[in-house]
């Protein structure tokens, strides 16, 4: 299904790419646009302050059956096989769609500390990490990181040639903005 062009908006720092309306900064008025974090080489990270407690945000993201609610890339679908509360060592399979092609992805949780950190490893070896830090007035500073530093040099180069870091930067900003919009 096509989305009307009025439902999209250019986002900063991504060459004017169009983002869904619920991924615009105005969708998360309490916090503005996510800011880039220097997480080191071969990592893409952004931080955003969300007007909700860390426990609530961690619980939402620890339930892979709800990841589609937050996903800013547009690839994560609602069909998931796995637990409703992730723990270290758990595996979960998510139905995905990219470039119109459906596929499934089984991820393994590498770290799960309630209200603090949640990380899983993609079958290709890269990792997705969410960190939660209490902020003032009951808000939480949330950092999402795409980490491909664990990959071989050849695999890193493939990601860079395919512009995966840039694409994931856009998706991370949109995901953090959507997370904040759920808590207006």
PDB file of C-alpha atoms in Angstrom:
ATOM      1  CA  UNK A   1       0.000   0.000   0.000  1.00  0.00           C
ATOM      2  CA  UNK A   2       1.400   3.395  -0.936  1.00  0.00           C
ATOM      3  CA  UNK A   3       1.557   6.149   1.647  1.00  0.00           C
ATOM      4  CA  UNK A   4       0.426   9.596   0.506  1.00  0.00           C
ATOM      5  CA  UNK A   5       3.322  11.996   0.014  1.00  0.00           C
ATOM      6  CA  UNK A   6       1.799  14.329   2.630  1.00  0.00           C
ATOM      7  CA  UNK A   7       2.522  11.640   5.234  1.00  0.00           C
ATOM      8  CA  UNK A   8       6.274  11.964   4.659  1.00  0.00           C
ATOM      9  CA  UNK A   9       8.764  14.613   5.654  1.00  0.00           C
ATOM     10  CA  UNK A  10      12.473  15.188   4.955  1.00  0.00           C
ATOM     11  CA  UNK A  11      14.719  14.438   7.918  1.00  0.00           C
ATOM     12  CA  UNK A  12      17.988  16.197   8.749  1.00  0.00           C
ATOM     13  CA  UNK A  13      21.394  14.809   7.820  1.00  0.00           C
ATOM     14  CA  UNK A  14      20.104  12.190   5.422  1.00  0.00           C
ATOM     15  CA  UNK A  15      20.172  13.946   2.084  1.00  0.00           C
ATOM     16  CA  UNK A  16      16.521  14.939   2.204  1.00  0.00           C
ATOM     17  CA  UNK A  17      15.167  11.389   2.352  1.00  0.00           C
ATOM     18  CA  UNK A  18      11.488  11.240   3.152  1.00  0.00           C
ATOM     19  CA  UNK A  19      10.396   9.711   6.451  1.00  0.00           C
ATOM     20  CA  UNK A  20       6.938   8.622   7.634  1.00  0.00           C
ATOM     21  CA  UNK A  21       5.040  11.425   9.400  1.00  0.00           C
ATOM     22  CA  UNK A  22       5.202   9.598  12.734  1.00  0.00           C
ATOM     23  CA  UNK A  23       9.021   9.668  12.485  1.00  0.00           C
ATOM     24  CA  UNK A  24       9.216  13.469  12.242  1.00  0.00           C
ATOM     25  CA  UNK A  25      10.564  15.453  15.199  1.00  0.00           C
ATOM     26  CA  UNK A  26       7.126  17.020  15.669  1.00  0.00           C
ATOM     27  CA  UNK A  27       5.825  13.545  16.550  1.00  0.00           C
ATOM     28  CA  UNK A  28       7.924  13.709  19.732  1.00  0.00           C
ATOM     29  CA  UNK A  29       7.592  17.329  20.801  1.00  0.00           C
ATOM     30  CA  UNK A  30       8.902  16.707  24.301  1.00  0.00           C
ATOM     31  CA  UNK A  31      12.366  15.819  23.063  1.00  0.00           C
ATOM     32  CA  UNK A  32      13.071  17.158  19.563  1.00  0.00           C
ATOM     33  CA  UNK A  33      15.202  15.142  17.157  1.00  0.00           C
ATOM     34  CA  UNK A  34      17.587  12.369  18.325  1.00  0.00           C
ATOM     35  CA  UNK A  35      21.230  13.370  18.599  1.00  0.00           C
ATOM     36  CA  UNK A  36      24.177  11.403  17.209  1.00  0.00           C
ATOM     37  CA  UNK A  37      26.427   9.680  19.748  1.00  0.00           C
ATOM     38  CA  UNK A  38      30.081   8.843  19.080  1.00  0.00           C
ATOM     39  CA  UNK A  39      30.091   5.131  19.943  1.00  0.00           C
ATOM     40  CA  UNK A  40      33.374   4.379  18.182  1.00  0.00           C
ATOM     41  CA  UNK A  41      34.292   2.963  14.783  1.00  0.00           C
ATOM     42  CA  UNK A  42      31.822   0.717  12.978  1.00  0.00           C
ATOM     43  CA  UNK A  43      28.968   1.729  15.272  1.00  0.00           C
ATOM     44  CA  UNK A  44      26.037   4.019  14.525  1.00  0.00           C
ATOM     45  CA  UNK A  45      24.307   5.412  17.601  1.00  0.00           C
ATOM     46  CA  UNK A  46      21.739   8.059  18.463  1.00  0.00           C
ATOM     47  CA  UNK A  47      20.328   9.220  21.788  1.00  0.00           C
ATOM     48  CA  UNK A  48      16.890  10.601  22.588  1.00  0.00           C
ATOM     49  CA  UNK A  49      15.146  11.668  25.774  1.00  0.00           C
ATOM     50  CA  UNK A  50      11.746  10.037  26.184  1.00  0.00           C
ATOM     51  CA  UNK A  51       9.095  11.149  28.683  1.00  0.00           C
ATOM     52  CA  UNK A  52       8.649   7.723  30.263  1.00  0.00           C
ATOM     53  CA  UNK A  53      10.426   5.660  32.926  1.00  0.00           C
ATOM     54  CA  UNK A  54      13.198   3.275  31.893  1.00  0.00           C
ATOM     55  CA  UNK A  55      11.262   0.256  33.203  1.00  0.00           C
ATOM     56  CA  UNK A  56       8.354   0.974  30.849  1.00  0.00           C
ATOM     57  CA  UNK A  57      10.576   1.565  27.814  1.00  0.00           C
ATOM     58  CA  UNK A  58      12.713  -1.501  28.481  1.00  0.00           C
ATOM     59  CA  UNK A  59       9.584  -3.653  28.885  1.00  0.00           C
ATOM     60  CA  UNK A  60       8.251  -2.450  25.520  1.00  0.00           C
ATOM     61  CA  UNK A  61      11.515  -3.237  23.709  1.00  0.00           C
ATOM     62  CA  UNK A  62      12.056  -6.504  25.604  1.00  0.00           C
ATOM     63  CA  UNK A  63       8.841  -7.716  23.940  1.00  0.00           C
ATOM     64  CA  UNK A  64       9.795  -8.487  20.316  1.00  0.00           C
ATOM     65  CA  UNK A  65       6.079  -8.794  19.500  1.00  0.00           C
ATOM     66  CA  UNK A  66       5.971  -4.971  19.859  1.00  0.00           C
ATOM     67  CA  UNK A  67       9.113  -4.066  17.876  1.00  0.00           C
ATOM     68  CA  UNK A  68       7.035  -3.168  14.813  1.00  0.00           C
ATOM     69  CA  UNK A  69       5.427  -0.366  16.864  1.00  0.00           C
ATOM     70  CA  UNK A  70       8.797   1.345  17.262  1.00  0.00           C
ATOM     71  CA  UNK A  71      10.653   0.341  14.078  1.00  0.00           C
ATOM     72  CA  UNK A  72      11.564   3.381  12.006  1.00  0.00           C
ATOM     73  CA  UNK A  73      13.111   1.453   9.125  1.00  0.00           C
ATOM     74  CA  UNK A  74       9.812   0.101   7.868  1.00  0.00           C
ATOM     75  CA  UNK A  75      11.227  -3.431   7.657  1.00  0.00           C
ATOM     76  CA  UNK A  76       9.996  -5.039  10.908  1.00  0.00           C
ATOM     77  CA  UNK A  77       6.600  -6.731  10.619  1.00  0.00           C
ATOM     78  CA  UNK A  78       4.151  -7.692  13.393  1.00  0.00           C
ATOM     79  CA  UNK A  79       4.658 -11.469  13.027  1.00  0.00           C
ATOM     80  CA  UNK A  80       7.087 -12.728  15.677  1.00  0.00           C
ATOM     81  CA  UNK A  81       7.918 -16.134  17.144  1.00  0.00           C
ATOM     82  CA  UNK A  82       9.532 -16.017  20.565  1.00  0.00           C
ATOM     83  CA  UNK A  83       9.025 -14.945  24.160  1.00  0.00           C
ATOM     84  CA  UNK A  84       7.162 -11.801  25.191  1.00  0.00           C
ATOM     85  CA  UNK A  85       9.968 -10.833  27.581  1.00  0.00           C
ATOM     86  CA  UNK A  86      13.510 -11.341  26.323  1.00  0.00           C
ATOM     87  CA  UNK A  87      16.361 -12.625  28.480  1.00  0.00           C
ATOM     88  CA  UNK A  88      20.012 -13.261  27.659  1.00  0.00           C
ATOM     89  CA  UNK A  89      20.299 -16.306  25.396  1.00  0.00           C
ATOM     90  CA  UNK A  90      16.729 -16.111  24.072  1.00  0.00           C
ATOM     91  CA  UNK A  91      16.074 -16.338  20.349  1.00  0.00           C
ATOM     92  CA  UNK A  92      13.241 -14.653  18.492  1.00  0.00           C
ATOM     93  CA  UNK A  93      12.236 -14.731  14.849  1.00  0.00           C
ATOM     94  CA  UNK A  94      10.749 -11.679  13.178  1.00  0.00           C
ATOM     95  CA  UNK A  95       9.045 -11.431   9.820  1.00  0.00           C
ATOM     96  CA  UNK A  96      10.711  -8.659   7.810  1.00  0.00           C
ATOM     97  CA  UNK A  97      10.188  -6.933   4.469  1.00  0.00           C
ATOM     98  CA  UNK A  98      12.796  -4.915   2.578  1.00  0.00           C
ATOM     99  CA  UNK A  99      12.573  -3.669  -1.005  1.00  0.00           C
ATOM    100  CA  UNK A 100       9.224  -5.487  -1.154  1.00  0.00           C
ATOM    101  CA  UNK A 101      10.852  -8.847  -0.407  1.00  0.00           C
ATOM    102  CA  UNK A 102       9.548 -10.753   2.647  1.00  0.00           C
ATOM    103  CA  UNK A 103      11.944 -12.776   4.785  1.00  0.00           C
ATOM    104  CA  UNK A 104      12.441 -13.947   8.381  1.00  0.00           C
ATOM    105  CA  UNK A 105      15.244 -13.076  10.732  1.00  0.00           C
ATOM    106  CA  UNK A 106      16.189 -15.049  13.864  1.00  0.00           C
ATOM    107  CA  UNK A 107      18.095 -13.008  16.437  1.00  0.00           C
ATOM    108  CA  UNK A 108      19.842 -14.072  19.651  1.00  0.00           C
ATOM    109  CA  UNK A 109      19.751 -11.908  22.781  1.00  0.00           C
ATOM    110  CA  UNK A 110      23.325 -11.233  23.922  1.00  0.00           C
ATOM    111  CA  UNK A 111      22.545  -8.967  26.881  1.00  0.00           C
ATOM    112  CA  UNK A 112      19.371  -8.193  28.819  1.00  0.00           C
ATOM    113  CA  UNK A 113      19.484  -6.167  32.017  1.00  0.00           C
ATOM    114  CA  UNK A 114      16.010  -4.886  32.924  1.00  0.00           C
ATOM    115  CA  UNK A 115      15.634  -1.104  32.720  1.00  0.00           C
ATOM    116  CA  UNK A 116      19.279  -0.726  31.607  1.00  0.00           C
ATOM    117  CA  UNK A 117      20.288  -2.559  28.411  1.00  0.00           C
ATOM    118  CA  UNK A 118      18.908  -4.874  25.745  1.00  0.00           C
ATOM    119  CA  UNK A 119      21.063  -6.218  22.906  1.00  0.00           C
ATOM    120  CA  UNK A 120      20.592  -8.894  20.263  1.00  0.00           C
ATOM    121  CA  UNK A 121      22.794 -10.367  17.552  1.00  0.00           C
ATOM    122  CA  UNK A 122      21.612 -10.578  13.965  1.00  0.00           C
ATOM    123  CA  UNK A 123      22.506 -13.818  12.112  1.00  0.00           C
ATOM    124  CA  UNK A 124      24.998 -11.780  10.054  1.00  0.00           C
ATOM    125  CA  UNK A 125      26.914 -10.938  13.243  1.00  0.00           C
ATOM    126  CA  UNK A 126      26.027  -7.288  13.777  1.00  0.00           C
ATOM    127  CA  UNK A 127      24.215  -6.225  16.918  1.00  0.00           C
ATOM    128  CA  UNK A 128      21.364  -3.951  17.846  1.00  0.00           C
ATOM    129  CA  UNK A 129      21.664  -2.395  21.299  1.00  0.00           C
ATOM    130  CA  UNK A 130      19.290  -0.280  23.369  1.00  0.00           C
ATOM    131  CA  UNK A 131      20.533   1.468  26.522  1.00  0.00           C
ATOM    132  CA  UNK A 132      18.345   3.263  29.079  1.00  0.00           C
ATOM    133  CA  UNK A 133      19.573   5.916  31.518  1.00  0.00           C
ATOM    134  CA  UNK A 134      17.316   7.670  34.015  1.00  0.00           C
ATOM    135  CA  UNK A 135      16.956  11.383  33.294  1.00  0.00           C
ATOM    136  CA  UNK A 136      15.183  14.084  35.265  1.00  0.00           C
ATOM    137  CA  UNK A 137      11.443  14.320  35.849  1.00  0.00           C
ATOM    138  CA  UNK A 138      10.843  10.608  35.224  1.00  0.00           C
ATOM    139  CA  UNK A 139      12.188  10.727  31.673  1.00  0.00           C
ATOM    140  CA  UNK A 140      14.757   8.336  30.205  1.00  0.00           C
ATOM    141  CA  UNK A 141      17.712   8.917  27.921  1.00  0.00           C
ATOM    142  CA  UNK A 142      17.520   6.114  25.346  1.00  0.00           C
ATOM    143  CA  UNK A 143      20.452   5.209  23.082  1.00  0.00           C
ATOM    144  CA  UNK A 144      20.063   2.838  20.148  1.00  0.00           C
ATOM    145  CA  UNK A 145      23.198   1.459  18.480  1.00  0.00           C
ATOM    146  CA  UNK A 146      23.820  -0.516  15.297  1.00  0.00           C
ATOM    147  CA  UNK A 147      27.175  -2.227  15.967  1.00  0.00           C
ATOM    148  CA  UNK A 148      28.948  -3.938  13.101  1.00  0.00           C
ATOM    149  CA  UNK A 149      32.410  -3.802  14.723  1.00  0.00           C
ATOM    150  CA  UNK A 150      32.319  -7.574  15.387  1.00  0.00           C
ATOM    151  CA  UNK A 151      32.327  -8.380  11.669  1.00  0.00           C
ATOM    152  CA  UNK A 152      35.255  -9.291   9.440  1.00  0.00           C
ATOM    153  CA  UNK A 153      36.884  -6.443   7.523  1.00  0.00           C
ATOM    154  CA  UNK A 154      35.345  -7.786   4.316  1.00  0.00           C
ATOM    155  CA  UNK A 155      31.839  -7.844   5.841  1.00  0.00           C
ATOM    156  CA  UNK A 156      32.331  -4.316   7.219  1.00  0.00           C
ATOM    157  CA  UNK A 157      33.322  -3.151   3.756  1.00  0.00           C
ATOM    158  CA  UNK A 158      30.219  -4.735   2.221  1.00  0.00           C
ATOM    159  CA  UNK A 159      28.045  -2.884   4.764  1.00  0.00           C
ATOM    160  CA  UNK A 160      29.797   0.379   3.956  1.00  0.00           C
ATOM    161  CA  UNK A 161      29.508  -0.085   0.170  1.00  0.00           C
ATOM    162  CA  UNK A 162      25.811  -0.885   0.588  1.00  0.00           C
ATOM    163  CA  UNK A 163      25.449   2.274   2.715  1.00  0.00           C
ATOM    164  CA  UNK A 164      24.016   0.213   5.562  1.00  0.00           C
ATOM    165  CA  UNK A 165      25.367   2.577   8.262  1.00  0.00           C
ATOM    166  CA  UNK A 166      23.640   5.574   6.639  1.00  0.00           C
ATOM    167  CA  UNK A 167      20.394   3.667   6.135  1.00  0.00           C
ATOM    168  CA  UNK A 168      20.468   2.436   9.714  1.00  0.00           C
ATOM    169  CA  UNK A 169      21.195   5.964  10.996  1.00  0.00           C
ATOM    170  CA  UNK A 170      17.927   7.097   9.407  1.00  0.00           C
ATOM    171  CA  UNK A 171      16.084   4.099  10.826  1.00  0.00           C
ATOM    172  CA  UNK A 172      17.504   4.640  14.316  1.00  0.00           C
ATOM    173  CA  UNK A 173      16.495   8.312  14.368  1.00  0.00           C
ATOM    174  CA  UNK A 174      13.009   7.368  13.223  1.00  0.00           C
ATOM    175  CA  UNK A 175      12.743   4.511  15.759  1.00  0.00           C
ATOM    176  CA  UNK A 176      13.752   6.755  18.646  1.00  0.00           C
ATOM    177  CA  UNK A 177      11.298   9.415  17.512  1.00  0.00           C
ATOM    178  CA  UNK A 178       8.507   6.836  17.254  1.00  0.00           C
ATOM    179  CA  UNK A 179       9.368   5.524  20.722  1.00  0.00           C
ATOM    180  CA  UNK A 180       9.084   9.061  22.091  1.00  0.00           C
ATOM    181  CA  UNK A 181       5.813   9.648  20.207  1.00  0.00           C
ATOM    182  CA  UNK A 182       4.272   6.635  21.962  1.00  0.00           C
ATOM    183  CA  UNK A 183       4.865   8.465  25.256  1.00  0.00           C
ATOM    184  CA  UNK A 184       3.554  11.974  24.590  1.00  0.00           C
TER     185      UNK A 184
END
